[in-house]
mmCIF file of C-alpha atoms (C1' of nucleotides) in Angstrom:
data_model
loop_
_atom_site.group_PDB
_atom_site.id
_atom_site.type_symbol
_atom_site.label_atom_id
_atom_site.label_comp_id
_atom_site.label_asym_id
_atom_site.label_seq_id
_atom_site.Cartn_x
_atom_site.Cartn_y
_atom_site.Cartn_z
ATOM 1 C CA MET I 1 20.468 -16.252 -21.903
ATOM 2 C CA LYS I 2 17.017 -17.680 -22.519
ATOM 3 C CA VAL I 3 17.873 -21.268 -21.490
ATOM 4 C CA SER I 4 18.741 -20.625 -17.925
ATOM 5 C CA ARG I 5 15.794 -18.341 -17.413
ATOM 6 C CA GLN I 6 13.409 -20.950 -18.691
ATOM 7 C CA ASP I 7 15.101 -23.504 -16.530
ATOM 8 C CA HIS I 8 14.656 -21.493 -13.363
ATOM 9 C CA TYR I 9 11.062 -20.807 -14.199
ATOM 10 C CA THR I 10 10.448 -24.432 -15.101
ATOM 11 C CA ASP I 11 12.233 -25.898 -12.065
ATOM 12 C CA THR I 12 10.370 -23.636 -9.749
ATOM 13 C CA ILE I 13 6.961 -23.962 -11.299
ATOM 14 C CA ARG I 14 7.034 -27.596 -11.956
ATOM 15 C CA GLY I 15 8.678 -28.423 -8.679
ATOM 16 C CA GLY I 16 5.446 -28.072 -6.842
ATOM 17 C CA VAL I 17 1.848 -28.735 -7.713
ATOM 18 C CA LEU I 18 1.752 -25.705 -9.988
ATOM 19 C CA ARG I 19 1.075 -25.964 -13.662
ATOM 20 C CA ASP I 20 3.138 -24.350 -16.317
ATOM 21 C CA THR I 21 0.419 -22.465 -18.084
ATOM 22 C CA PRO I 22 0.704 -20.097 -21.047
ATOM 23 C CA GLN I 23 -0.485 -17.224 -18.939
ATOM 24 C CA ARG I 24 2.113 -17.784 -16.268
ATOM 25 C CA ARG I 25 4.893 -18.154 -18.739
ATOM 26 C CA HIS I 26 3.727 -15.107 -20.646
ATOM 27 C CA VAL I 27 3.617 -12.916 -17.548
ATOM 28 C CA TYR I 28 6.968 -14.235 -16.264
ATOM 29 C CA ASP I 29 8.743 -13.705 -19.595
ATOM 30 C CA LEU I 30 7.340 -10.210 -19.824
ATOM 31 C CA LEU I 31 8.587 -9.355 -16.345
ATOM 32 C CA ARG I 32 12.029 -10.830 -17.011
ATOM 33 C CA ASP I 33 12.424 -8.758 -20.155
ATOM 34 C CA GLU I 34 11.536 -5.445 -18.575
ATOM 35 C CA HIS I 35 13.273 -3.837 -15.629
ATOM 36 C CA SER I 36 10.807 -1.100 -15.130
ATOM 37 C CA HIS I 37 9.117 -2.477 -11.984
ATOM 38 C CA PRO I 38 5.651 -2.434 -13.463
ATOM 39 C CA THR I 39 2.415 -2.432 -11.440
ATOM 40 C CA ALA I 40 -0.139 -5.202 -11.913
ATOM 41 C CA THR I 41 -2.134 -2.948 -14.197
ATOM 42 C CA GLU I 42 0.957 -2.267 -16.273
ATOM 43 C CA VAL I 43 1.805 -5.936 -16.501
ATOM 44 C CA PHE I 44 -1.820 -6.530 -17.524
ATOM 45 C CA LEU I 45 -1.649 -3.942 -20.327
ATOM 46 C CA ARG I 46 1.580 -5.324 -21.631
ATOM 47 C CA ALA I 47 0.442 -8.920 -21.356
ATOM 48 C CA LYS I 48 -2.631 -8.242 -23.421
ATOM 49 C CA LYS I 49 -0.422 -7.368 -26.388
ATOM 50 C CA GLY I 50 0.757 -10.905 -26.788
ATOM 51 C CA MET I 51 -2.257 -12.595 -25.162
ATOM 52 C CA PRO I 52 -5.428 -10.488 -25.692
ATOM 53 C CA SER I 53 -7.666 -12.838 -23.760
ATOM 54 C CA ILE I 54 -5.727 -12.648 -20.471
ATOM 55 C CA SER I 55 -7.706 -10.998 -17.644
ATOM 56 C CA LEU I 56 -6.608 -8.665 -14.881
ATOM 57 C CA ALA I 57 -7.649 -11.256 -12.319
ATOM 58 C CA THR I 58 -5.289 -13.785 -13.898
ATOM 59 C CA VAL I 59 -2.509 -11.276 -13.868
ATOM 60 C CA TYR I 60 -3.066 -10.705 -10.135
ATOM 61 C CA ASN I 61 -3.268 -14.466 -9.546
ATOM 62 C CA THR I 62 -0.172 -15.112 -11.589
ATOM 63 C CA LEU I 63 1.860 -12.408 -9.908
ATOM 64 C CA GLU I 64 0.823 -13.761 -6.545
ATOM 65 C CA THR I 65 1.879 -17.242 -7.684
ATOM 66 C CA LEU I 66 5.261 -16.058 -9.010
ATOM 67 C CA VAL I 67 5.869 -14.152 -5.763
ATOM 68 C CA ALA I 68 4.988 -17.209 -3.730
ATOM 69 C CA CYS I 69 7.381 -19.321 -5.820
ATOM 70 C CA GLY I 70 10.145 -16.713 -5.291
ATOM 71 C CA LEU I 71 10.458 -16.032 -9.014
ATOM 72 C CA VAL I 72 9.685 -12.348 -8.663
ATOM 73 C CA LYS I 73 9.628 -9.883 -5.778
ATOM 74 C CA GLN I 74 7.113 -7.294 -4.777
ATOM 75 C CA VAL I 75 8.262 -3.634 -4.421
ATOM 76 C CA HIS I 76 6.380 -1.353 -2.179
ATOM 77 C CA VAL I 77 6.662 2.425 -2.429
ATOM 78 C CA ASP I 78 4.557 4.082 0.286
ATOM 79 C CA ARG I 79 1.047 2.983 -0.462
ATOM 80 C CA GLU I 80 1.406 3.235 -4.174
ATOM 81 C CA PRO I 81 0.303 0.260 -6.198
ATOM 82 C CA THR I 82 2.550 -2.751 -5.626
ATOM 83 C CA ARG I 83 5.271 -3.121 -8.254
ATOM 84 C CA PHE I 84 6.907 -6.335 -9.400
ATOM 85 C CA CYS I 85 10.585 -6.993 -9.872
ATOM 86 C CA PRO I 86 12.390 -9.965 -11.430
ATOM 87 C CA ASN I 87 15.701 -9.121 -9.739
ATOM 88 C CA LEU I 88 16.184 -11.754 -7.124
ATOM 89 C CA GLU I 89 19.493 -10.353 -5.877
ATOM 90 C CA GLU I 90 19.645 -8.618 -2.525
ATOM 91 C CA HIS I 91 18.743 -5.027 -3.315
ATOM 92 C CA GLY I 92 16.662 -2.010 -2.372
ATOM 93 C CA HIS I 93 14.858 0.516 -4.396
ATOM 94 C CA PHE I 94 15.128 4.171 -5.188
ATOM 95 C CA VAL I 95 12.135 6.052 -6.440
ATOM 96 C CA CYS I 96 12.603 9.320 -8.206
ATOM 97 C CA GLU I 97 10.124 11.851 -6.906
ATOM 98 C CA HIS I 98 10.220 13.640 -10.221
ATOM 99 C CA CYS I 99 9.828 10.967 -12.903
ATOM 100 C CA SER I 100 8.512 8.207 -10.573
ATOM 101 C CA ARG I 101 10.906 5.673 -12.025
ATOM 102 C CA VAL I 102 12.042 2.938 -9.712
ATOM 103 C CA PHE I 103 15.741 1.958 -9.704
ATOM 104 C CA ASP I 104 17.363 -1.069 -8.109
ATOM 105 C CA ILE I 105 19.905 -0.212 -5.552
ATOM 106 C CA ASP I 106 22.647 -2.686 -4.791
ATOM 107 C CA LEU I 107 22.920 -3.396 -1.109
ATOM 108 C CA ALA I 108 26.395 -4.207 -0.076
ATOM 109 C CA ALA I 109 26.117 -7.695 1.278
ATOM 110 C CA GLU I 110 28.071 -6.984 4.379
ATOM 111 C CA ARG I 111 25.674 -4.402 5.498
ATOM 112 C CA SER I 112 22.452 -6.421 5.143
ATOM 113 C CA GLN I 113 22.317 -7.906 8.621
ATOM 114 C CA GLN I 114 23.586 -4.982 10.619
ATOM 115 C CA TRP I 115 20.396 -3.815 12.159
ATOM 116 C CA SER I 116 20.564 -3.142 15.872
ATOM 117 C CA LEU I 117 17.591 -5.164 16.904
ATOM 118 C CA PRO I 118 16.432 -5.784 20.427
ATOM 119 C CA ALA I 119 17.314 -9.220 21.797
ATOM 120 C CA GLY I 120 15.109 -12.054 20.617
ATOM 121 C CA PHE I 121 13.980 -10.442 17.390
ATOM 122 C CA THR I 122 14.423 -12.358 14.145
ATOM 123 C CA ILE I 123 14.314 -10.830 10.699
ATOM 124 C CA THR I 124 12.726 -12.824 7.906
ATOM 125 C CA HIS I 125 12.590 -10.057 5.339
ATOM 126 C CA HIS I 126 13.527 -6.459 4.861
ATOM 127 C CA GLU I 127 12.636 -3.730 2.454
ATOM 128 C CA ILE I 128 14.685 -0.659 1.884
ATOM 129 C CA SER I 129 13.226 2.129 -0.060
ATOM 130 C CA LEU I 130 14.852 5.425 -0.846
ATOM 131 C CA ARG I 131 13.258 8.513 -2.358
ATOM 132 C CA GLY I 132 14.896 11.378 -4.085
ATOM 133 C CA ILE I 133 15.832 12.729 -7.489
ATOM 134 C CA CYS I 134 17.509 10.540 -10.067
ATOM 135 C CA ALA I 135 20.501 11.711 -12.120
ATOM 136 C CA ASP I 136 18.453 12.409 -15.280
ATOM 137 C CA CYS I 137 15.961 14.591 -13.439
ATOM 138 C CA ALA I 138 18.638 16.367 -11.525
ATOM 139 C CA LYS I 139 20.237 17.250 -14.819
ATOM 140 C CA SER I 140 17.089 18.528 -16.424
ATOM 141 C CA GLU I 141 16.169 20.410 -13.218
ATOM 142 C CA ILE I 142 19.317 22.480 -13.730
ATOM 143 C CA GLN I 143 18.341 23.351 -17.292
ATOM 144 C CA ASN I 144 14.729 24.216 -16.682
ATOM 145 C CA PRO I 145 14.094 24.466 -12.934
ATOM 146 C CA LYS I 146 10.634 24.036 -11.556
ATOM 147 C CA SER I 147 9.871 24.330 -7.825
ATOM 148 C CA GLU I 148 6.777 22.163 -8.028
ATOM 149 C CA ILE I 149 8.498 18.866 -7.525
ATOM 150 C CA ARG I 150 6.122 16.372 -5.971
ATOM 151 C CA MET E 1 7.462 16.415 29.729
ATOM 152 C CA LYS E 2 4.243 17.937 28.619
ATOM 153 C CA VAL E 3 5.564 21.478 28.230
ATOM 154 C CA SER E 4 8.149 20.813 25.501
ATOM 155 C CA ARG E 5 5.631 18.674 23.664
ATOM 156 C CA GLN E 6 3.010 21.374 23.597
ATOM 157 C CA ASP E 7 5.688 23.879 22.619
ATOM 158 C CA HIS E 8 6.806 21.872 19.687
ATOM 159 C CA TYR E 9 3.245 21.401 18.582
ATOM 160 C CA THR E 10 2.395 25.055 19.112
ATOM 161 C CA ASP E 11 5.512 26.365 17.417
ATOM 162 C CA THR E 12 5.007 24.189 14.430
ATOM 163 C CA ILE E 13 1.279 24.588 14.048
ATOM 164 C CA ARG E 14 1.219 28.304 14.751
ATOM 165 C CA GLY E 15 4.361 28.965 12.707
ATOM 166 C CA GLY E 16 2.342 28.695 9.467
ATOM 167 C CA VAL E 17 -1.172 29.667 8.466
ATOM 168 C CA LEU E 18 -2.516 26.688 10.386
ATOM 169 C CA ARG E 19 -4.879 26.994 13.243
ATOM 170 C CA ASP E 20 -4.514 25.339 16.584
ATOM 171 C CA THR E 21 -7.874 23.547 16.680
ATOM 172 C CA PRO E 22 -9.197 21.208 19.335
ATOM 173 C CA GLN E 23 -9.311 18.361 16.868
ATOM 174 C CA ARG E 24 -5.651 18.800 15.845
ATOM 175 C CA ARG E 25 -4.486 19.046 19.376
ATOM 176 C CA HIS E 26 -6.536 16.076 20.378
ATOM 177 C CA VAL E 27 -5.204 13.853 17.564
ATOM 178 C CA TYR E 28 -1.707 14.978 18.200
ATOM 179 C CA ASP E 29 -1.816 14.391 21.910
ATOM 180 C CA LEU E 30 -3.258 10.991 21.363
ATOM 181 C CA LEU E 31 -0.497 10.078 19.010
ATOM 182 C CA ARG E 32 2.175 11.346 21.346
ATOM 183 C CA ASP E 33 0.860 9.306 24.180
ATOM 184 C CA GLU E 34 0.720 6.009 22.292
ATOM 185 C CA HIS E 35 3.646 4.383 20.628
ATOM 186 C CA SER E 36 1.653 1.723 18.910
ATOM 187 C CA HIS E 37 1.805 3.169 15.377
ATOM 188 C CA PRO E 38 -1.967 3.332 14.881
ATOM 189 C CA THR E 39 -3.691 3.475 11.505
ATOM 190 C CA ALA E 40 -6.022 6.336 10.653
ATOM 191 C CA THR E 41 -8.989 4.201 11.609
ATOM 192 C CA GLU E 42 -7.415 3.327 14.955
ATOM 193 C CA VAL E 43 -6.643 6.992 15.604
ATOM 194 C CA PHE E 44 -10.258 7.750 14.744
ATOM 195 C CA LEU E 45 -11.633 5.155 17.152
ATOM 196 C CA ARG E 46 -9.362 6.385 19.965
ATOM 197 C CA ALA E 47 -10.057 10.031 19.191
ATOM 198 C CA LYS E 48 -13.781 9.490 19.397
ATOM 199 C CA LYS E 49 -13.438 8.537 23.039
ATOM 200 C CA GLY E 50 -12.458 12.039 24.111
ATOM 201 C CA MET E 51 -14.178 13.865 21.237
ATOM 202 C CA PRO E 52 -17.255 11.890 20.059
ATOM 203 C CA SER E 53 -18.081 14.310 17.298
ATOM 204 C CA ILE E 54 -14.835 14.014 15.426
ATOM 205 C CA SER E 55 -15.173 12.507 11.921
ATOM 206 C CA LEU E 56 -12.933 10.101 10.071
ATOM 207 C CA ALA E 57 -12.486 12.756 7.397
ATOM 208 C CA THR E 58 -11.102 15.136 10.014
ATOM 209 C CA VAL E 59 -8.739 12.504 11.313
ATOM 210 C CA TYR E 60 -7.421 11.981 7.781
ATOM 211 C CA ASN E 61 -7.138 15.687 7.231
ATOM 212 C CA THR E 62 -5.441 16.203 10.615
ATOM 213 C CA LEU E 63 -2.943 13.444 10.113
ATOM 214 C CA GLU E 64 -2.116 14.784 6.726
ATOM 215 C CA THR E 65 -1.549 18.236 8.293
ATOM 216 C CA LEU E 66 0.536 16.878 11.077
ATOM 217 C CA VAL E 67 2.696 14.970 8.563
ATOM 218 C CA ALA E 68 3.035 18.019 6.434
ATOM 219 C CA CYS E 69 4.114 19.970 9.480
ATOM 220 C CA GLY E 70 6.661 17.279 10.363
ATOM 221 C CA LEU E 71 5.059 16.624 13.651
ATOM 222 C CA VAL E 72 4.416 12.997 12.949
ATOM 223 C CA LYS E 73 5.702 10.531 10.344
ATOM 224 C CA GLN E 74 3.941 7.956 8.191
ATOM 225 C CA VAL E 75 4.934 4.383 8.390
ATOM 226 C CA HIS E 76 4.369 2.103 5.546
ATOM 227 C CA VAL E 77 4.315 -1.669 5.805
ATOM 228 C CA ASP E 78 3.822 -3.227 2.413
ATOM 229 C CA ARG E 79 0.401 -1.988 1.265
ATOM 230 C CA GLU E 80 -1.198 -2.263 4.648
ATOM 231 C CA PRO E 81 -2.998 0.867 5.862
ATOM 232 C CA THR E 82 -0.651 3.738 6.626
ATOM 233 C CA ARG E 83 0.432 4.006 10.234
ATOM 234 C CA PHE E 84 1.443 7.127 12.065
ATOM 235 C CA CYS E 85 4.397 7.589 14.350
ATOM 236 C CA PRO E 86 5.276 10.494 16.654
ATOM 237 C CA ASN E 87 8.907 9.438 16.851
ATOM 238 C CA LEU E 88 10.781 12.064 14.872
ATOM 239 C CA GLU E 89 14.205 10.494 15.435
ATOM 240 C CA GLU E 90 15.952 8.737 12.589
ATOM 241 C CA HIS E 91 14.604 5.245 12.812
ATOM 242 C CA GLY E 92 13.162 2.310 10.894
ATOM 243 C CA HIS E 93 10.403 -0.131 11.744
ATOM 244 C CA PHE E 94 10.114 -3.759 12.486
ATOM 245 C CA VAL E 95 6.829 -5.516 11.992
ATOM 246 C CA CYS E 96 6.146 -8.796 13.778
ATOM 247 C CA GLU E 97 4.580 -11.254 11.362
ATOM 248 C CA HIS E 98 2.934 -12.991 14.272
ATOM 249 C CA CYS E 99 1.347 -10.250 16.391
ATOM 250 C CA SER E 100 1.505 -7.448 13.753
ATOM 251 C CA ARG E 101 2.958 -5.016 16.213
ATOM 252 C CA VAL E 102 5.297 -2.389 14.838
ATOM 253 C CA PHE E 103 8.487 -1.535 16.709
ATOM 254 C CA ASP E 104 10.774 1.397 16.206
ATOM 255 C CA ILE E 105 14.303 0.382 15.248
ATOM 256 C CA ASP E 106 17.154 2.704 16.044
ATOM 257 C CA LEU E 107 19.242 3.342 12.960
ATOM 258 C CA ALA E 108 22.833 3.939 13.833
ATOM 259 C CA ALA E 109 23.381 7.430 12.553
ATOM 260 C CA GLU E 110 26.640 6.630 10.864
ATOM 261 C CA ARG E 111 24.933 4.150 8.591
ATOM 262 C CA SER E 112 22.175 6.277 7.322
ATOM 263 C CA GLN E 113 23.858 7.782 4.353
ATOM 264 C CA GLN E 114 25.874 4.800 3.184
ATOM 265 C CA TRP E 115 23.838 3.717 0.250
ATOM 266 C CA SER E 116 25.828 2.983 -2.808
ATOM 267 C CA LEU E 117 23.854 5.178 -5.235
ATOM 268 C CA PRO E 118 24.670 5.775 -8.864
ATOM 269 C CA ALA E 119 26.263 9.185 -9.467
ATOM 270 C CA GLY E 120 23.892 12.142 -9.550
ATOM 271 C CA PHE E 121 21.223 10.615 -7.392
ATOM 272 C CA THR E 122 20.058 12.511 -4.334
ATOM 273 C CA ILE E 123 18.180 11.031 -1.460
ATOM 274 C CA THR E 124 15.468 13.127 0.193
ATOM 275 C CA HIS E 125 13.926 10.434 2.319
ATOM 276 C CA HIS E 126 14.276 6.740 3.144
ATOM 277 C CA GLU E 127 12.168 4.127 4.740
ATOM 278 C CA ILE E 128 13.560 0.947 6.220
ATOM 279 C CA SER E 129 11.098 -1.771 7.114
ATOM 280 C CA LEU E 130 12.042 -5.087 8.556
ATOM 281 C CA ARG E 131 9.759 -8.099 9.038
ATOM 282 C CA GLY E 132 10.125 -10.958 11.318
ATOM 283 C CA ILE E 133 9.215 -12.327 14.691
ATOM 284 C CA CYS E 134 9.415 -10.253 17.861
ATOM 285 C CA ALA E 135 10.894 -11.431 21.102
ATOM 286 C CA ASP E 136 7.520 -11.947 22.760
ATOM 287 C CA CYS E 137 6.155 -14.047 19.942
ATOM 288 C CA ALA E 138 9.395 -16.019 19.581
ATOM 289 C CA LYS E 139 9.055 -16.899 23.248
ATOM 290 C CA SER E 140 5.447 -17.990 23.025
ATOM 291 C CA GLU E 141 6.186 -19.896 19.842
ATOM 292 C CA ILE E 142 8.533 -22.119 21.786
ATOM 293 C CA GLN E 143 5.869 -22.772 24.405
ATOM 294 C CA ASN E 144 3.013 -23.554 22.029
ATOM 295 C CA PRO E 145 4.344 -23.874 18.543
ATOM 296 C CA LYS E 146 2.089 -23.273 15.586
ATOM 297 C CA SER E 147 3.275 -23.553 12.033
ATOM 298 C CA GLU E 148 0.648 -21.262 10.604
ATOM 299 C CA ILE E 149 2.628 -18.019 11.080
ATOM 300 C CA ARG E 150 1.461 -15.399 8.669
ATOM 301 C "C1'" DG V 1 -21.484 42.371 14.148
ATOM 302 C "C1'" DA V 2 -20.108 41.176 9.247
ATOM 303 C "C1'" DT V 3 -16.623 39.113 6.310
ATOM 304 C "C1'" DT V 4 -13.413 35.752 5.000
ATOM 305 C "C1'" DG V 5 -10.741 31.948 4.663
ATOM 306 C "C1'" DA V 6 -9.642 27.854 7.203
ATOM 307 C "C1'" DT V 7 -11.565 23.779 9.130
ATOM 308 C "C1'" DC V 8 -14.882 20.209 9.859
ATOM 309 C "C1'" DA V 9 -18.374 16.702 8.848
ATOM 310 C "C1'" DA V 10 -21.093 13.393 6.026
ATOM 311 C "C1'" DG V 11 -21.251 10.920 2.428
ATOM 312 C "C1'" DA V 12 -20.026 10.030 -2.434
ATOM 313 C "C1'" DA V 13 -16.234 8.723 -5.363
ATOM 314 C "C1'" DT V 14 -11.914 6.479 -6.467
ATOM 315 C "C1'" DA V 15 -8.749 2.875 -7.095
ATOM 316 C "C1'" DA V 16 -6.062 -1.251 -5.931
ATOM 317 C "C1'" DT V 17 -6.895 -5.566 -4.698
ATOM 318 C "C1'" DT V 18 -9.513 -9.641 -3.345
ATOM 319 C "C1'" DC V 19 -13.343 -12.584 -3.614
ATOM 320 C "C1'" DT V 20 -16.968 -15.427 -5.984
ATOM 321 C "C1'" DA V 21 -18.772 -18.447 -8.991
ATOM 322 C "C1'" DA V 22 -18.883 -20.435 -13.239
ATOM 323 C "C1'" DA V 23 -16.386 -21.921 -17.409
ATOM 324 C "C1'" DT V 24 -12.306 -24.074 -19.078
ATOM 325 C "C1'" DC V 25 -8.214 -26.658 -19.166
ATOM 326 C "C1'" DG V 26 -4.852 -30.466 -18.605
ATOM 327 C "C1'" DA V 27 -2.778 -34.551 -16.674
ATOM 328 C "C1'" DG V 28 -3.459 -38.901 -15.468
ATOM 329 C "C1'" DA V 29 -6.947 -42.928 -14.987
ATOM 330 C "C1'" DA V 30 -9.870 -46.116 -17.169
ATOM 331 C "C1'" DT B 1 -9.259 -41.881 -26.784
ATOM 332 C "C1'" DT B 2 -12.518 -40.461 -23.303
ATOM 333 C "C1'" DC B 3 -13.455 -39.392 -18.406
ATOM 334 C "C1'" DT B 4 -12.602 -37.304 -14.200
ATOM 335 C "C1'" DC B 5 -11.082 -34.107 -11.025
ATOM 336 C "C1'" DG B 6 -8.604 -30.552 -9.399
ATOM 337 C "C1'" DA B 7 -6.166 -26.461 -10.890
ATOM 338 C "C1'" DT B 8 -6.633 -22.395 -13.511
ATOM 339 C "C1'" DT B 9 -8.927 -18.679 -15.805
ATOM 340 C "C1'" DT B 10 -12.382 -15.300 -16.313
ATOM 341 C "C1'" DA B 11 -15.845 -11.528 -15.528
ATOM 342 C "C1'" DG B 12 -17.727 -9.087 -12.517
ATOM 343 C "C1'" DA B 13 -19.027 -8.092 -7.760
ATOM 344 C "C1'" DA B 14 -17.215 -6.829 -3.288
ATOM 345 C "C1'" DT B 15 -13.961 -4.836 -0.195
ATOM 346 C "C1'" DT B 16 -11.277 -1.249 1.767
ATOM 347 C "C1'" DA B 17 -8.185 2.627 2.476
ATOM 348 C "C1'" DT B 18 -8.129 6.948 1.053
ATOM 349 C "C1'" DT B 19 -9.539 11.174 -1.349
ATOM 350 C "C1'" DC B 20 -12.888 14.320 -2.929
ATOM 351 C "C1'" DT B 21 -16.999 17.258 -2.739
ATOM 352 C "C1'" DT B 22 -19.992 20.185 -0.728
ATOM 353 C "C1'" DG B 23 -22.078 22.676 2.596
ATOM 354 C "C1'" DA B 24 -21.880 23.968 7.484
ATOM 355 C "C1'" DT B 25 -19.115 25.876 11.163
ATOM 356 C "C1'" DC B 26 -15.643 28.417 13.328
ATOM 357 C "C1'" DA B 27 -12.334 32.031 14.637
ATOM 358 C "C1'" DA B 28 -9.708 35.999 13.701
ATOM 359 C "C1'" DT B 29 -9.895 40.375 11.563
ATOM 360 C "C1'" DC B 30 -12.199 44.401 9.640
#
DNA sequence: GATTGATCAAGAATAATTCTAAATCGAGAA
DNA sequence: TTCTCGATTTAGAATTATTCTTGATCAATC
């Protein structure tokens, strides 16, 4: 529902000193509508369709702002380009080594704090990333197998 | 014990087509002796002490080779420079946001496969990285608090 | 000793991201 | 409305980790 999305964006953006600019709204809406975990460059390319004048620097700035606001999350896969994710729920990511798609993985809430840390350590953030083969690719592998995965 | 270390290195390196070169042995020994998860550049700087002629390119090549052999693992922390780790046990990493040190975190074996994946997905690899404040920094924070963590 | 393929070294190239500096914009003050 | 000032945007330069290229070197085998 569009209303609550706009509200969350508006509340968060307007709550601070930040301005609700066309660029920010455009990038945010774009991210909310896609669940493909785009990179900054991909966001830039998609953003240009509806706003041809937007610059890559603005996309980087905007994404940084949205992350700082907590409106989107960064996803890191090895040292590949950072991806951005509008899913604010507790979750990890699965990257298919064959098609490179990134999938959200639900993390059972009860497991999230069960790390056996040494005494005195405090967690502020965690990132779980899994690699492997997704169901689609596993299926097509069976039909036309190729050994050169990766 | 030095013997088993050398054996593991030797077995692995000699098992394939790979040569046991002074550079490779030097870098490997260096990594085994430190548990500080150095970056390629840090490995390079340390390696130069015992082998002044070694080049950064060789360090990169060597690390890549050792990773491919399974003798060391890569550690990724966001998009920071890749770090290298001689701990082959199943483990994750904790990065202190204050001192930037990286700590190995034991992952209870029974937990390692408990991800609730969609049907048909296969995991080949996973990386768990936690962020927070380590015990040392938590202690010194109490003594002279600074709000500008990060 | 010659050959051959692996390895090494130096520096160029790449690519994601950040920085810089100037132009523009927008909200509130006058 | 017009002014002002700080936030934002933009283009392009700069940074930085890493990879690539190319020629030199080395070590095992012929």
